[in-house]
Amino acid sequence: MKVTVKFFATLADYLPAGSHNNQFELEVAESDSVADIIERFRLPEKLVHLVLINGNYVAATARADQRLRGGDQLAIWPPIAGG
């Protein structure tokens, strides 16, 4: 099944070739969790701050158990600092 994955800000450095507008389509298994995707792309844990599935927040403690479904949109942001 396919999901849309979006990496924002400094995480854009981890986007695979061919990505457009900070997003790409990804084939995932029914057993894949948010944590599996984070690991697959070797995103540094300290850079994975805000995670949303279809606009709904996924707490760090729930990422290993939160499974993805076909058509989901997974968005990941690093910590953002402002001034």
PDB file of N, CA, C and O in Angstrom:
ATOM      1  N   MET A   1       0.847  -1.173   0.000  1.00  0.00           N
ATOM      2  CA  MET A   1       0.000   0.000   0.000  1.00  0.00           C
ATOM      3  C   MET A   1       0.889   1.232   0.000  1.00  0.00           C
ATOM      4  O   MET A   1       2.038   1.169   0.435  1.00  0.00           O
ATOM      5  N   LYS A   2       0.348   2.319  -0.484  1.00  0.00           N
ATOM      6  CA  LYS A   2       1.126   3.546  -0.610  1.00  0.00           C
ATOM      7  C   LYS A   2       0.668   4.594   0.385  1.00  0.00           C
ATOM      8  O   LYS A   2      -0.523   4.721   0.668  1.00  0.00           O
ATOM      9  N   VAL A   3       1.670   5.337   0.899  1.00  0.00           N
ATOM     10  CA  VAL A   3       1.419   6.492   1.747  1.00  0.00           C
ATOM     11  C   VAL A   3       2.231   7.657   1.189  1.00  0.00           C
ATOM     12  O   VAL A   3       3.184   7.464   0.435  1.00  0.00           O
ATOM     13  N   THR A   4       1.843   8.851   1.555  1.00  0.00           N
ATOM     14  CA  THR A   4       2.602  10.046   1.208  1.00  0.00           C
ATOM     15  C   THR A   4       3.403  10.448   2.430  1.00  0.00           C
ATOM     16  O   THR A   4       2.858  10.525   3.537  1.00  0.00           O
ATOM     17  N   VAL A   5       4.693  10.687   2.233  1.00  0.00           N
ATOM     18  CA  VAL A   5       5.580  11.075   3.327  1.00  0.00           C
ATOM     19  C   VAL A   5       6.105  12.475   3.029  1.00  0.00           C
ATOM     20  O   VAL A   5       6.498  12.766   1.893  1.00  0.00           O
ATOM     21  N   LYS A   6       6.115  13.322   4.055  1.00  0.00           N
ATOM     22  CA  LYS A   6       6.600  14.696   3.913  1.00  0.00           C
ATOM     23  C   LYS A   6       7.637  14.962   4.999  1.00  0.00           C
ATOM     24  O   LYS A   6       7.375  14.704   6.181  1.00  0.00           O
ATOM     25  N   PHE A   7       8.806  15.466   4.593  1.00  0.00           N
ATOM     26  CA  PHE A   7       9.843  15.878   5.531  1.00  0.00           C
ATOM     27  C   PHE A   7      10.019  17.386   5.368  1.00  0.00           C
ATOM     28  O   PHE A   7      10.198  17.865   4.253  1.00  0.00           O
ATOM     29  N   PHE A   8       9.999  18.119   6.471  1.00  0.00           N
ATOM     30  CA  PHE A   8      10.072  19.570   6.417  1.00  0.00           C
ATOM     31  C   PHE A   8      11.366  20.119   7.007  1.00  0.00           C
ATOM     32  O   PHE A   8      12.042  19.457   7.783  1.00  0.00           O
ATOM     33  N   ALA A   9      11.660  21.370   6.630  1.00  0.00           N
ATOM     34  CA  ALA A   9      12.820  22.128   7.118  1.00  0.00           C
ATOM     35  C   ALA A   9      14.102  21.324   6.903  1.00  0.00           C
ATOM     36  O   ALA A   9      14.317  20.814   5.814  1.00  0.00           O
ATOM     37  N   THR A  10      14.927  21.175   7.922  1.00  0.00           N
ATOM     38  CA  THR A  10      16.223  20.502   7.765  1.00  0.00           C
ATOM     39  C   THR A  10      16.078  19.021   7.433  1.00  0.00           C
ATOM     40  O   THR A  10      17.026  18.417   6.938  1.00  0.00           O
ATOM     41  N   LEU A  11      14.933  18.434   7.675  1.00  0.00           N
ATOM     42  CA  LEU A  11      14.730  17.030   7.326  1.00  0.00           C
ATOM     43  C   LEU A  11      14.632  16.831   5.813  1.00  0.00           C
ATOM     44  O   LEU A  11      14.726  15.701   5.323  1.00  0.00           O
ATOM     45  N   ALA A  12      14.490  17.922   5.062  1.00  0.00           N
ATOM     46  CA  ALA A  12      14.466  17.813   3.600  1.00  0.00           C
ATOM     47  C   ALA A  12      15.751  17.188   3.067  1.00  0.00           C
ATOM     48  O   ALA A  12      15.758  16.597   1.990  1.00  0.00           O
ATOM     49  N   ASP A  13      16.833  17.277   3.833  1.00  0.00           N
ATOM     50  CA  ASP A  13      18.097  16.650   3.428  1.00  0.00           C
ATOM     51  C   ASP A  13      17.973  15.135   3.337  1.00  0.00           C
ATOM     52  O   ASP A  13      18.806  14.484   2.709  1.00  0.00           O
ATOM     53  N   TYR A  14      16.963  14.559   3.947  1.00  0.00           N
ATOM     54  CA  TYR A  14      16.765  13.111   3.968  1.00  0.00           C
ATOM     55  C   TYR A  14      15.760  12.619   2.917  1.00  0.00           C
ATOM     56  O   TYR A  14      15.478  11.431   2.844  1.00  0.00           O
ATOM     57  N   LEU A  15      15.221  13.543   2.122  1.00  0.00           N
ATOM     58  CA  LEU A  15      14.273  13.167   1.089  1.00  0.00           C
ATOM     59  C   LEU A  15      14.969  12.326   0.015  1.00  0.00           C
ATOM     60  O   LEU A  15      16.106  12.624  -0.373  1.00  0.00           O
ATOM     61  N   PRO A  16      14.309  11.294  -0.477  1.00  0.00           N
ATOM     62  CA  PRO A  16      14.910  10.506  -1.558  1.00  0.00           C
ATOM     63  C   PRO A  16      14.918  11.291  -2.875  1.00  0.00           C
ATOM     64  O   PRO A  16      14.135  12.228  -3.058  1.00  0.00           O
ATOM     65  N   ALA A  17      15.802  10.883  -3.772  1.00  0.00           N
ATOM     66  CA  ALA A  17      15.862  11.508  -5.094  1.00  0.00           C
ATOM     67  C   ALA A  17      14.490  11.417  -5.757  1.00  0.00           C
ATOM     68  O   ALA A  17      13.775  10.431  -5.606  1.00  0.00           O
ATOM     69  N   GLY A  18      14.135  12.470  -6.479  1.00  0.00           N
ATOM     70  CA  GLY A  18      12.856  12.491  -7.176  1.00  0.00           C
ATOM     71  C   GLY A  18      11.712  13.048  -6.361  1.00  0.00           C
ATOM     72  O   GLY A  18      10.579  13.106  -6.847  1.00  0.00           O
ATOM     73  N   SER A  19      11.967  13.447  -5.124  1.00  0.00           N
ATOM     74  CA  SER A  19      10.913  14.034  -4.286  1.00  0.00           C
ATOM     75  C   SER A  19      10.561  15.422  -4.795  1.00  0.00           C
ATOM     76  O   SER A  19      11.423  16.141  -5.302  1.00  0.00           O
ATOM     77  N   HIS A  20       9.288  15.783  -4.675  1.00  0.00           N
ATOM     78  CA  HIS A  20       8.830  17.107  -5.092  1.00  0.00           C
ATOM     79  C   HIS A  20       8.039  17.743  -3.963  1.00  0.00           C
ATOM     80  O   HIS A  20       7.245  17.066  -3.297  1.00  0.00           O
ATOM     81  N   ASN A  21       8.255  19.036  -3.746  1.00  0.00           N
ATOM     82  CA  ASN A  21       7.520  19.778  -2.719  1.00  0.00           C
ATOM     83  C   ASN A  21       7.635  19.124  -1.346  1.00  0.00           C
ATOM     84  O   ASN A  21       6.649  19.025  -0.609  1.00  0.00           O
ATOM     85  N   ASN A  22       8.834  18.643  -1.034  1.00  0.00           N
ATOM     86  CA  ASN A  22       9.115  18.027   0.270  1.00  0.00           C
ATOM     87  C   ASN A  22       8.317  16.764   0.537  1.00  0.00           C
ATOM     88  O   ASN A  22       8.139  16.372   1.682  1.00  0.00           O
ATOM     89  N   GLN A  23       7.850  16.096  -0.502  1.00  0.00           N
ATOM     90  CA  GLN A  23       7.068  14.881  -0.275  1.00  0.00           C
ATOM     91  C   GLN A  23       7.363  13.821  -1.323  1.00  0.00           C
ATOM     92  O   GLN A  23       7.887  14.124  -2.397  1.00  0.00           O
ATOM     93  N   PHE A  24       7.009  12.584  -0.994  1.00  0.00           N
ATOM     94  CA  PHE A  24       7.188  11.460  -1.904  1.00  0.00           C
ATOM     95  C   PHE A  24       6.207  10.365  -1.537  1.00  0.00           C
ATOM     96  O   PHE A  24       5.690  10.324  -0.423  1.00  0.00           O
ATOM     97  N   GLU A  25       5.935   9.503  -2.493  1.00  0.00           N
ATOM     98  CA  GLU A  25       5.073   8.339  -2.270  1.00  0.00           C
ATOM     99  C   GLU A  25       5.959   7.185  -1.808  1.00  0.00           C
ATOM    100  O   GLU A  25       7.075   7.014  -2.306  1.00  0.00           O
ATOM    101  N   LEU A  26       5.470   6.407  -0.870  1.00  0.00           N
ATOM    102  CA  LEU A  26       6.246   5.307  -0.319  1.00  0.00           C
ATOM    103  C   LEU A  26       5.376   4.067  -0.208  1.00  0.00           C
ATOM    104  O   LEU A  26       4.241   4.134   0.286  1.00  0.00           O
ATOM    105  N   GLU A  27       5.893   2.955  -0.663  1.00  0.00           N
ATOM    106  CA  GLU A  27       5.224   1.662  -0.511  1.00  0.00           C
ATOM    107  C   GLU A  27       5.563   1.137   0.884  1.00  0.00           C
ATOM    108  O   GLU A  27       6.731   1.053   1.261  1.00  0.00           O
ATOM    109  N   VAL A  28       4.544   0.831   1.667  1.00  0.00           N
ATOM    110  CA  VAL A  28       4.745   0.324   3.031  1.00  0.00           C
ATOM    111  C   VAL A  28       3.957  -0.974   3.223  1.00  0.00           C
ATOM    112  O   VAL A  28       2.970  -1.217   2.531  1.00  0.00           O
ATOM    113  N   ALA A  29       4.408  -1.762   4.175  1.00  0.00           N
ATOM    114  CA  ALA A  29       3.702  -2.990   4.548  1.00  0.00           C
ATOM    115  C   ALA A  29       2.641  -2.662   5.596  1.00  0.00           C
ATOM    116  O   ALA A  29       2.738  -1.644   6.292  1.00  0.00           O
ATOM    117  N   GLU A  30       1.656  -3.526   5.736  1.00  0.00           N
ATOM    118  CA  GLU A  30       0.609  -3.305   6.746  1.00  0.00           C
ATOM    119  C   GLU A  30       1.184  -3.248   8.150  1.00  0.00           C
ATOM    120  O   GLU A  30       0.594  -2.643   9.036  1.00  0.00           O
ATOM    121  N   SER A  31       2.329  -3.872   8.360  1.00  0.00           N
ATOM    122  CA  SER A  31       2.934  -3.907   9.690  1.00  0.00           C
ATOM    123  C   SER A  31       3.825  -2.703   9.975  1.00  0.00           C
ATOM    124  O   SER A  31       4.279  -2.537  11.106  1.00  0.00           O
ATOM    125  N   ASP A  32       4.073  -1.841   8.974  1.00  0.00           N
ATOM    126  CA  ASP A  32       4.977  -0.709   9.184  1.00  0.00           C
ATOM    127  C   ASP A  32       4.369   0.336  10.113  1.00  0.00           C
ATOM    128  O   ASP A  32       3.216   0.741   9.957  1.00  0.00           O
ATOM    129  N   SER A  33       5.200   0.771  11.052  1.00  0.00           N
ATOM    130  CA  SER A  33       4.792   1.819  11.990  1.00  0.00           C
ATOM    131  C   SER A  33       5.499   3.127  11.623  1.00  0.00           C
ATOM    132  O   SER A  33       6.417   3.142  10.785  1.00  0.00           O
ATOM    133  N   VAL A  34       5.110   4.188  12.271  1.00  0.00           N
ATOM    134  CA  VAL A  34       5.784   5.473  12.098  1.00  0.00           C
ATOM    135  C   VAL A  34       7.264   5.321  12.446  1.00  0.00           C
ATOM    136  O   VAL A  34       8.134   5.797  11.711  1.00  0.00           O
ATOM    137  N   ALA A  35       7.568   4.630  13.525  1.00  0.00           N
ATOM    138  CA  ALA A  35       8.960   4.426  13.932  1.00  0.00           C
ATOM    139  C   ALA A  35       9.744   3.669  12.858  1.00  0.00           C
ATOM    140  O   ALA A  35      10.928   3.964  12.632  1.00  0.00           O
ATOM    141  N   ASP A  36       9.110   2.730  12.181  1.00  0.00           N
ATOM    142  CA  ASP A  36       9.777   1.997  11.103  1.00  0.00           C
ATOM    143  C   ASP A  36      10.193   2.934   9.975  1.00  0.00           C
ATOM    144  O   ASP A  36      11.284   2.799   9.413  1.00  0.00           O
ATOM    145  N   ILE A  37       9.339   3.868   9.632  1.00  0.00           N
ATOM    146  CA  ILE A  37       9.649   4.812   8.553  1.00  0.00           C
ATOM    147  C   ILE A  37      10.767   5.746   8.988  1.00  0.00           C
ATOM    148  O   ILE A  37      11.690   6.029   8.219  1.00  0.00           O
ATOM    149  N   ILE A  38      10.712   6.224  10.213  1.00  0.00           N
ATOM    150  CA  ILE A  38      11.773   7.086  10.735  1.00  0.00           C
ATOM    151  C   ILE A  38      13.108   6.350  10.669  1.00  0.00           C
ATOM    152  O   ILE A  38      14.122   6.918  10.240  1.00  0.00           O
ATOM    153  N   GLU A  39      13.111   5.100  11.044  1.00  0.00           N
ATOM    154  CA  GLU A  39      14.330   4.293  11.013  1.00  0.00           C
ATOM    155  C   GLU A  39      14.777   4.018   9.574  1.00  0.00           C
ATOM    156  O   GLU A  39      15.970   4.082   9.260  1.00  0.00           O
ATOM    157  N   ARG A  40      13.831   3.711   8.702  1.00  0.00           N
ATOM    158  CA  ARG A  40      14.161   3.398   7.302  1.00  0.00           C
ATOM    159  C   ARG A  40      14.933   4.534   6.639  1.00  0.00           C
ATOM    160  O   ARG A  40      15.839   4.309   5.839  1.00  0.00           O
ATOM    161  N   PHE A  41      14.566   5.773   6.969  1.00  0.00           N
ATOM    162  CA  PHE A  41      15.228   6.924   6.361  1.00  0.00           C
ATOM    163  C   PHE A  41      16.353   7.483   7.234  1.00  0.00           C
ATOM    164  O   PHE A  41      16.903   8.533   6.929  1.00  0.00           O
ATOM    165  N   ARG A  42      16.667   6.772   8.302  1.00  0.00           N
ATOM    166  CA  ARG A  42      17.765   7.129   9.204  1.00  0.00           C
ATOM    167  C   ARG A  42      17.661   8.578   9.695  1.00  0.00           C
ATOM    168  O   ARG A  42      18.648   9.309   9.729  1.00  0.00           O
ATOM    169  N   LEU A  43      16.441   8.967  10.044  1.00  0.00           N
ATOM    170  CA  LEU A  43      16.246  10.306  10.587  1.00  0.00           C
ATOM    171  C   LEU A  43      16.776  10.332  12.016  1.00  0.00           C
ATOM    172  O   LEU A  43      16.373   9.497  12.834  1.00  0.00           O
ATOM    173  N   PRO A  44      17.664  11.261  12.336  1.00  0.00           N
ATOM    174  CA  PRO A  44      18.179  11.344  13.706  1.00  0.00           C
ATOM    175  C   PRO A  44      17.044  11.624  14.691  1.00  0.00           C
ATOM    176  O   PRO A  44      16.228  12.521  14.467  1.00  0.00           O
ATOM    177  N   GLU A  45      17.009  10.858  15.755  1.00  0.00           N
ATOM    178  CA  GLU A  45      15.930  10.993  16.741  1.00  0.00           C
ATOM    179  C   GLU A  45      15.782  12.418  17.249  1.00  0.00           C
ATOM    180  O   GLU A  45      14.664  12.902  17.437  1.00  0.00           O
ATOM    181  N   LYS A  46      16.899  13.108  17.447  1.00  0.00           N
ATOM    182  CA  LYS A  46      16.841  14.482  17.962  1.00  0.00           C
ATOM    183  C   LYS A  46      16.228  15.460  16.956  1.00  0.00           C
ATOM    184  O   LYS A  46      15.826  16.553  17.325  1.00  0.00           O
ATOM    185  N   LEU A  47      16.149  15.053  15.676  1.00  0.00           N
ATOM    186  CA  LEU A  47      15.556  15.917  14.654  1.00  0.00           C
ATOM    187  C   LEU A  47      14.102  15.596  14.365  1.00  0.00           C
ATOM    188  O   LEU A  47      13.453  16.295  13.591  1.00  0.00           O
ATOM    189  N   VAL A  48      13.590  14.530  14.949  1.00  0.00           N
ATOM    190  CA  VAL A  48      12.186  14.156  14.728  1.00  0.00           C
ATOM    191  C   VAL A  48      11.382  14.693  15.908  1.00  0.00           C
ATOM    192  O   VAL A  48      11.381  14.122  16.993  1.00  0.00           O
ATOM    193  N   HIS A  49      10.727  15.821  15.683  1.00  0.00           N
ATOM    194  CA  HIS A  49      10.030  16.492  16.784  1.00  0.00           C
ATOM    195  C   HIS A  49       8.512  16.366  16.655  1.00  0.00           C
ATOM    196  O   HIS A  49       7.860  15.790  17.513  1.00  0.00           O
ATOM    197  N   LEU A  50       7.967  16.878  15.582  1.00  0.00           N
ATOM    198  CA  LEU A  50       6.520  16.882  15.381  1.00  0.00           C
ATOM    199  C   LEU A  50       6.181  15.868  14.291  1.00  0.00           C
ATOM    200  O   LEU A  50       6.716  15.937  13.186  1.00  0.00           O
ATOM    201  N   VAL A  51       5.306  14.922  14.622  1.00  0.00           N
ATOM    202  CA  VAL A  51       4.889  13.900  13.675  1.00  0.00           C
ATOM    203  C   VAL A  51       3.366  13.913  13.593  1.00  0.00           C
ATOM    204  O   VAL A  51       2.680  13.878  14.621  1.00  0.00           O
ATOM    205  N   LEU A  52       2.861  13.974  12.362  1.00  0.00           N
ATOM    206  CA  LEU A  52       1.417  13.975  12.131  1.00  0.00           C
ATOM    207  C   LEU A  52       1.057  12.899  11.119  1.00  0.00           C
ATOM    208  O   LEU A  52       1.783  12.695  10.144  1.00  0.00           O
ATOM    209  N   ILE A  53      -0.048  12.227  11.350  1.00  0.00           N
ATOM    210  CA  ILE A  53      -0.648  11.346  10.345  1.00  0.00           C
ATOM    211  C   ILE A  53      -2.012  11.932  10.019  1.00  0.00           C
ATOM    212  O   ILE A  53      -2.853  12.070  10.905  1.00  0.00           O
ATOM    213  N   ASN A  54      -2.178  12.304   8.771  1.00  0.00           N
ATOM    214  CA  ASN A  54      -3.437  12.913   8.314  1.00  0.00           C
ATOM    215  C   ASN A  54      -3.831  14.093   9.184  1.00  0.00           C
ATOM    216  O   ASN A  54      -4.998  14.309   9.491  1.00  0.00           O
ATOM    217  N   GLY A  55      -2.815  14.850   9.624  1.00  0.00           N
ATOM    218  CA  GLY A  55      -3.051  16.040  10.424  1.00  0.00           C
ATOM    219  C   GLY A  55      -3.232  15.788  11.912  1.00  0.00           C
ATOM    220  O   GLY A  55      -3.442  16.730  12.667  1.00  0.00           O
ATOM    221  N   ASN A  56      -3.144  14.536  12.347  1.00  0.00           N
ATOM    222  CA  ASN A  56      -3.309  14.191  13.760  1.00  0.00           C
ATOM    223  C   ASN A  56      -1.950  13.909  14.397  1.00  0.00           C
ATOM    224  O   ASN A  56      -1.174  13.099  13.872  1.00  0.00           O
ATOM    225  N   TYR A  57      -1.703  14.528  15.530  1.00  0.00           N
ATOM    226  CA  TYR A  57      -0.433  14.406  16.241  1.00  0.00           C
ATOM    227  C   TYR A  57      -0.182  12.976  16.704  1.00  0.00           C
ATOM    228  O   TYR A  57      -1.090  12.304  17.213  1.00  0.00           O
ATOM    229  N   VAL A  58       1.066  12.518  16.526  1.00  0.00           N
ATOM    230  CA  VAL A  58       1.496  11.210  17.015  1.00  0.00           C
ATOM    231  C   VAL A  58       2.606  11.450  18.035  1.00  0.00           C
ATOM    232  O   VAL A  58       3.701  11.909  17.680  1.00  0.00           O
ATOM    233  N   ALA A  59       2.325  11.173  19.297  1.00  0.00           N
ATOM    234  CA  ALA A  59       3.309  11.373  20.364  1.00  0.00           C
ATOM    235  C   ALA A  59       4.503  10.441  20.172  1.00  0.00           C
ATOM    236  O   ALA A  59       4.363   9.341  19.610  1.00  0.00           O
ATOM    237  N   ALA A  60       5.654  10.863  20.648  1.00  0.00           N
ATOM    238  CA  ALA A  60       6.872  10.056  20.536  1.00  0.00           C
ATOM    239  C   ALA A  60       6.664   8.664  21.132  1.00  0.00           C
ATOM    240  O   ALA A  60       7.164   7.673  20.596  1.00  0.00           O
ATOM    241  N   THR A  61       5.915   8.575  22.201  1.00  0.00           N
ATOM    242  CA  THR A  61       5.690   7.291  22.867  1.00  0.00           C
ATOM    243  C   THR A  61       4.764   6.366  22.075  1.00  0.00           C
ATOM    244  O   THR A  61       4.713   5.173  22.353  1.00  0.00           O
ATOM    245  N   ALA A  62       4.054   6.899  21.087  1.00  0.00           N
ATOM    246  CA  ALA A  62       3.102   6.101  20.309  1.00  0.00           C
ATOM    247  C   ALA A  62       3.634   5.721  18.924  1.00  0.00           C
ATOM    248  O   ALA A  62       2.998   4.944  18.212  1.00  0.00           O
ATOM    249  N   ARG A  63       4.790   6.221  18.545  1.00  0.00           N
ATOM    250  CA  ARG A  63       5.274   6.042  17.172  1.00  0.00           C
ATOM    251  C   ARG A  63       5.592   4.596  16.825  1.00  0.00           C
ATOM    252  O   ARG A  63       5.435   4.196  15.673  1.00  0.00           O
ATOM    253  N   ALA A  64       6.031   3.807  17.777  1.00  0.00           N
ATOM    254  CA  ALA A  64       6.355   2.404  17.501  1.00  0.00           C
ATOM    255  C   ALA A  64       5.097   1.568  17.296  1.00  0.00           C
ATOM    256  O   ALA A  64       5.138   0.536  16.624  1.00  0.00           O
ATOM    257  N   ASP A  65       3.981   2.014  17.856  1.00  0.00           N
ATOM    258  CA  ASP A  65       2.723   1.269  17.759  1.00  0.00           C
ATOM    259  C   ASP A  65       1.772   1.803  16.699  1.00  0.00           C
ATOM    260  O   ASP A  65       0.839   1.107  16.304  1.00  0.00           O
ATOM    261  N   GLN A  66       1.987   3.030  16.244  1.00  0.00           N
ATOM    262  CA  GLN A  66       1.080   3.653  15.275  1.00  0.00           C
ATOM    263  C   GLN A  66       1.363   3.108  13.882  1.00  0.00           C
ATOM    264  O   GLN A  66       2.383   3.390  13.280  1.00  0.00           O
ATOM    265  N   ARG A  67       0.442   2.297  13.358  1.00  0.00           N
ATOM    266  CA  ARG A  67       0.579   1.691  12.037  1.00  0.00           C
ATOM    267  C   ARG A  67       0.058   2.644  10.965  1.00  0.00           C
ATOM    268  O   ARG A  67      -0.844   3.459  11.211  1.00  0.00           O
ATOM    269  N   LEU A  68       0.622   2.505   9.781  1.00  0.00           N
ATOM    270  CA  LEU A  68       0.194   3.311   8.644  1.00  0.00           C
ATOM    271  C   LEU A  68      -0.793   2.524   7.799  1.00  0.00           C
ATOM    272  O   LEU A  68      -0.720   1.291   7.738  1.00  0.00           O
ATOM    273  N   ARG A  69      -1.717   3.239   7.164  1.00  0.00           N
ATOM    274  CA  ARG A  69      -2.711   2.624   6.286  1.00  0.00           C
ATOM    275  C   ARG A  69      -2.604   3.257   4.901  1.00  0.00           C
ATOM    276  O   ARG A  69      -2.166   4.409   4.771  1.00  0.00           O
ATOM    277  N   GLY A  70      -3.014   2.540   3.898  1.00  0.00           N
ATOM    278  CA  GLY A  70      -2.971   3.059   2.539  1.00  0.00           C
ATOM    279  C   GLY A  70      -3.651   4.411   2.437  1.00  0.00           C
ATOM    280  O   GLY A  70      -4.730   4.607   2.977  1.00  0.00           O
ATOM    281  N   GLY A  71      -2.990   5.343   1.768  1.00  0.00           N
ATOM    282  CA  GLY A  71      -3.538   6.681   1.586  1.00  0.00           C
ATOM    283  C   GLY A  71      -3.177   7.661   2.681  1.00  0.00           C
ATOM    284  O   GLY A  71      -3.457   8.851   2.559  1.00  0.00           O
ATOM    285  N   ASP A  72      -2.569   7.178   3.765  1.00  0.00           N
ATOM    286  CA  ASP A  72      -2.169   8.078   4.856  1.00  0.00           C
ATOM    287  C   ASP A  72      -1.152   9.099   4.374  1.00  0.00           C
ATOM    288  O   ASP A  72      -0.380   8.845   3.443  1.00  0.00           O
ATOM    289  N   GLN A  73      -1.139  10.243   5.061  1.00  0.00           N
ATOM    290  CA  GLN A  73      -0.110  11.255   4.858  1.00  0.00           C
ATOM    291  C   GLN A  73       0.651  11.393   6.161  1.00  0.00           C
ATOM    292  O   GLN A  73       0.081  11.767   7.191  1.00  0.00           O
ATOM    293  N   LEU A  74       1.943  11.072   6.105  1.00  0.00           N
ATOM    294  CA  LEU A  74       2.831  11.156   7.262  1.00  0.00           C
ATOM    295  C   LEU A  74       3.709  12.379   7.085  1.00  0.00           C
ATOM    296  O   LEU A  74       4.423  12.498   6.084  1.00  0.00           O
ATOM    297  N   ALA A  75       3.655  13.312   8.026  1.00  0.00           N
ATOM    298  CA  ALA A  75       4.450  14.540   7.969  1.00  0.00           C
ATOM    299  C   ALA A  75       5.337  14.607   9.196  1.00  0.00           C
ATOM    300  O   ALA A  75       4.884  14.350  10.319  1.00  0.00           O
ATOM    301  N   ILE A  76       6.617  14.953   8.971  1.00  0.00           N
ATOM    302  CA  ILE A  76       7.587  15.001  10.070  1.00  0.00           C
ATOM    303  C   ILE A  76       8.357  16.319  10.011  1.00  0.00           C
ATOM    304  O   ILE A  76       8.870  16.709   8.954  1.00  0.00           O
ATOM    305  N   TRP A  77       8.418  17.006  11.160  1.00  0.00           N
ATOM    306  CA  TRP A  77       9.143  18.264  11.303  1.00  0.00           C
ATOM    307  C   TRP A  77      10.228  18.129  12.368  1.00  0.00           C
ATOM    308  O   TRP A  77      10.024  17.469  13.396  1.00  0.00           O
ATOM    309  N   PRO A  78      11.332  18.847  12.182  1.00  0.00           N
ATOM    310  CA  PRO A  78      12.336  18.932  13.235  1.00  0.00           C
ATOM    311  C   PRO A  78      11.914  20.002  14.240  1.00  0.00           C
ATOM    312  O   PRO A  78      10.947  20.737  13.993  1.00  0.00           O
ATOM    313  N   PRO A  79      12.650  20.124  15.349  1.00  0.00           N
ATOM    314  CA  PRO A  79      12.365  21.231  16.276  1.00  0.00           C
ATOM    315  C   PRO A  79      12.578  22.554  15.533  1.00  0.00           C
ATOM    316  O   PRO A  79      13.500  22.678  14.722  1.00  0.00           O
ATOM    317  N   ILE A  80      11.738  23.514  15.803  1.00  0.00           N
ATOM    318  CA  ILE A  80      11.833  24.822  15.156  1.00  0.00           C
ATOM    319  C   ILE A  80      12.140  25.855  16.233  1.00  0.00           C
ATOM    320  O   ILE A  80      11.484  25.899  17.269  1.00  0.00           O
ATOM    321  N   ALA A  81      13.144  26.679  15.964  1.00  0.00           N
ATOM    322  CA  ALA A  81      13.499  27.750  16.894  1.00  0.00           C
ATOM    323  C   ALA A  81      13.151  29.083  16.235  1.00  0.00           C
ATOM    324  O   ALA A  81      13.264  29.228  15.025  1.00  0.00           O
ATOM    325  N   GLY A  82      12.728  29.999  17.011  1.00  0.00           N
ATOM    326  CA  GLY A  82      12.380  31.304  16.483  1.00  0.00           C
ATOM    327  C   GLY A  82      13.017  32.407  17.306  1.00  0.00           C
ATOM    328  O   GLY A  82      13.649  32.154  18.322  1.00  0.00           O
ATOM    329  N   GLY A  83      12.843  33.585  16.845  1.00  0.00           N
ATOM    330  CA  GLY A  83      13.475  34.680  17.581  1.00  0.00           C
ATOM    331  C   GLY A  83      12.634  35.901  17.604  1.00  0.00           C
ATOM    332  O   GLY A  83      11.591  36.081  17.176  1.00  0.00           O
TER     333      GLY A  83
END
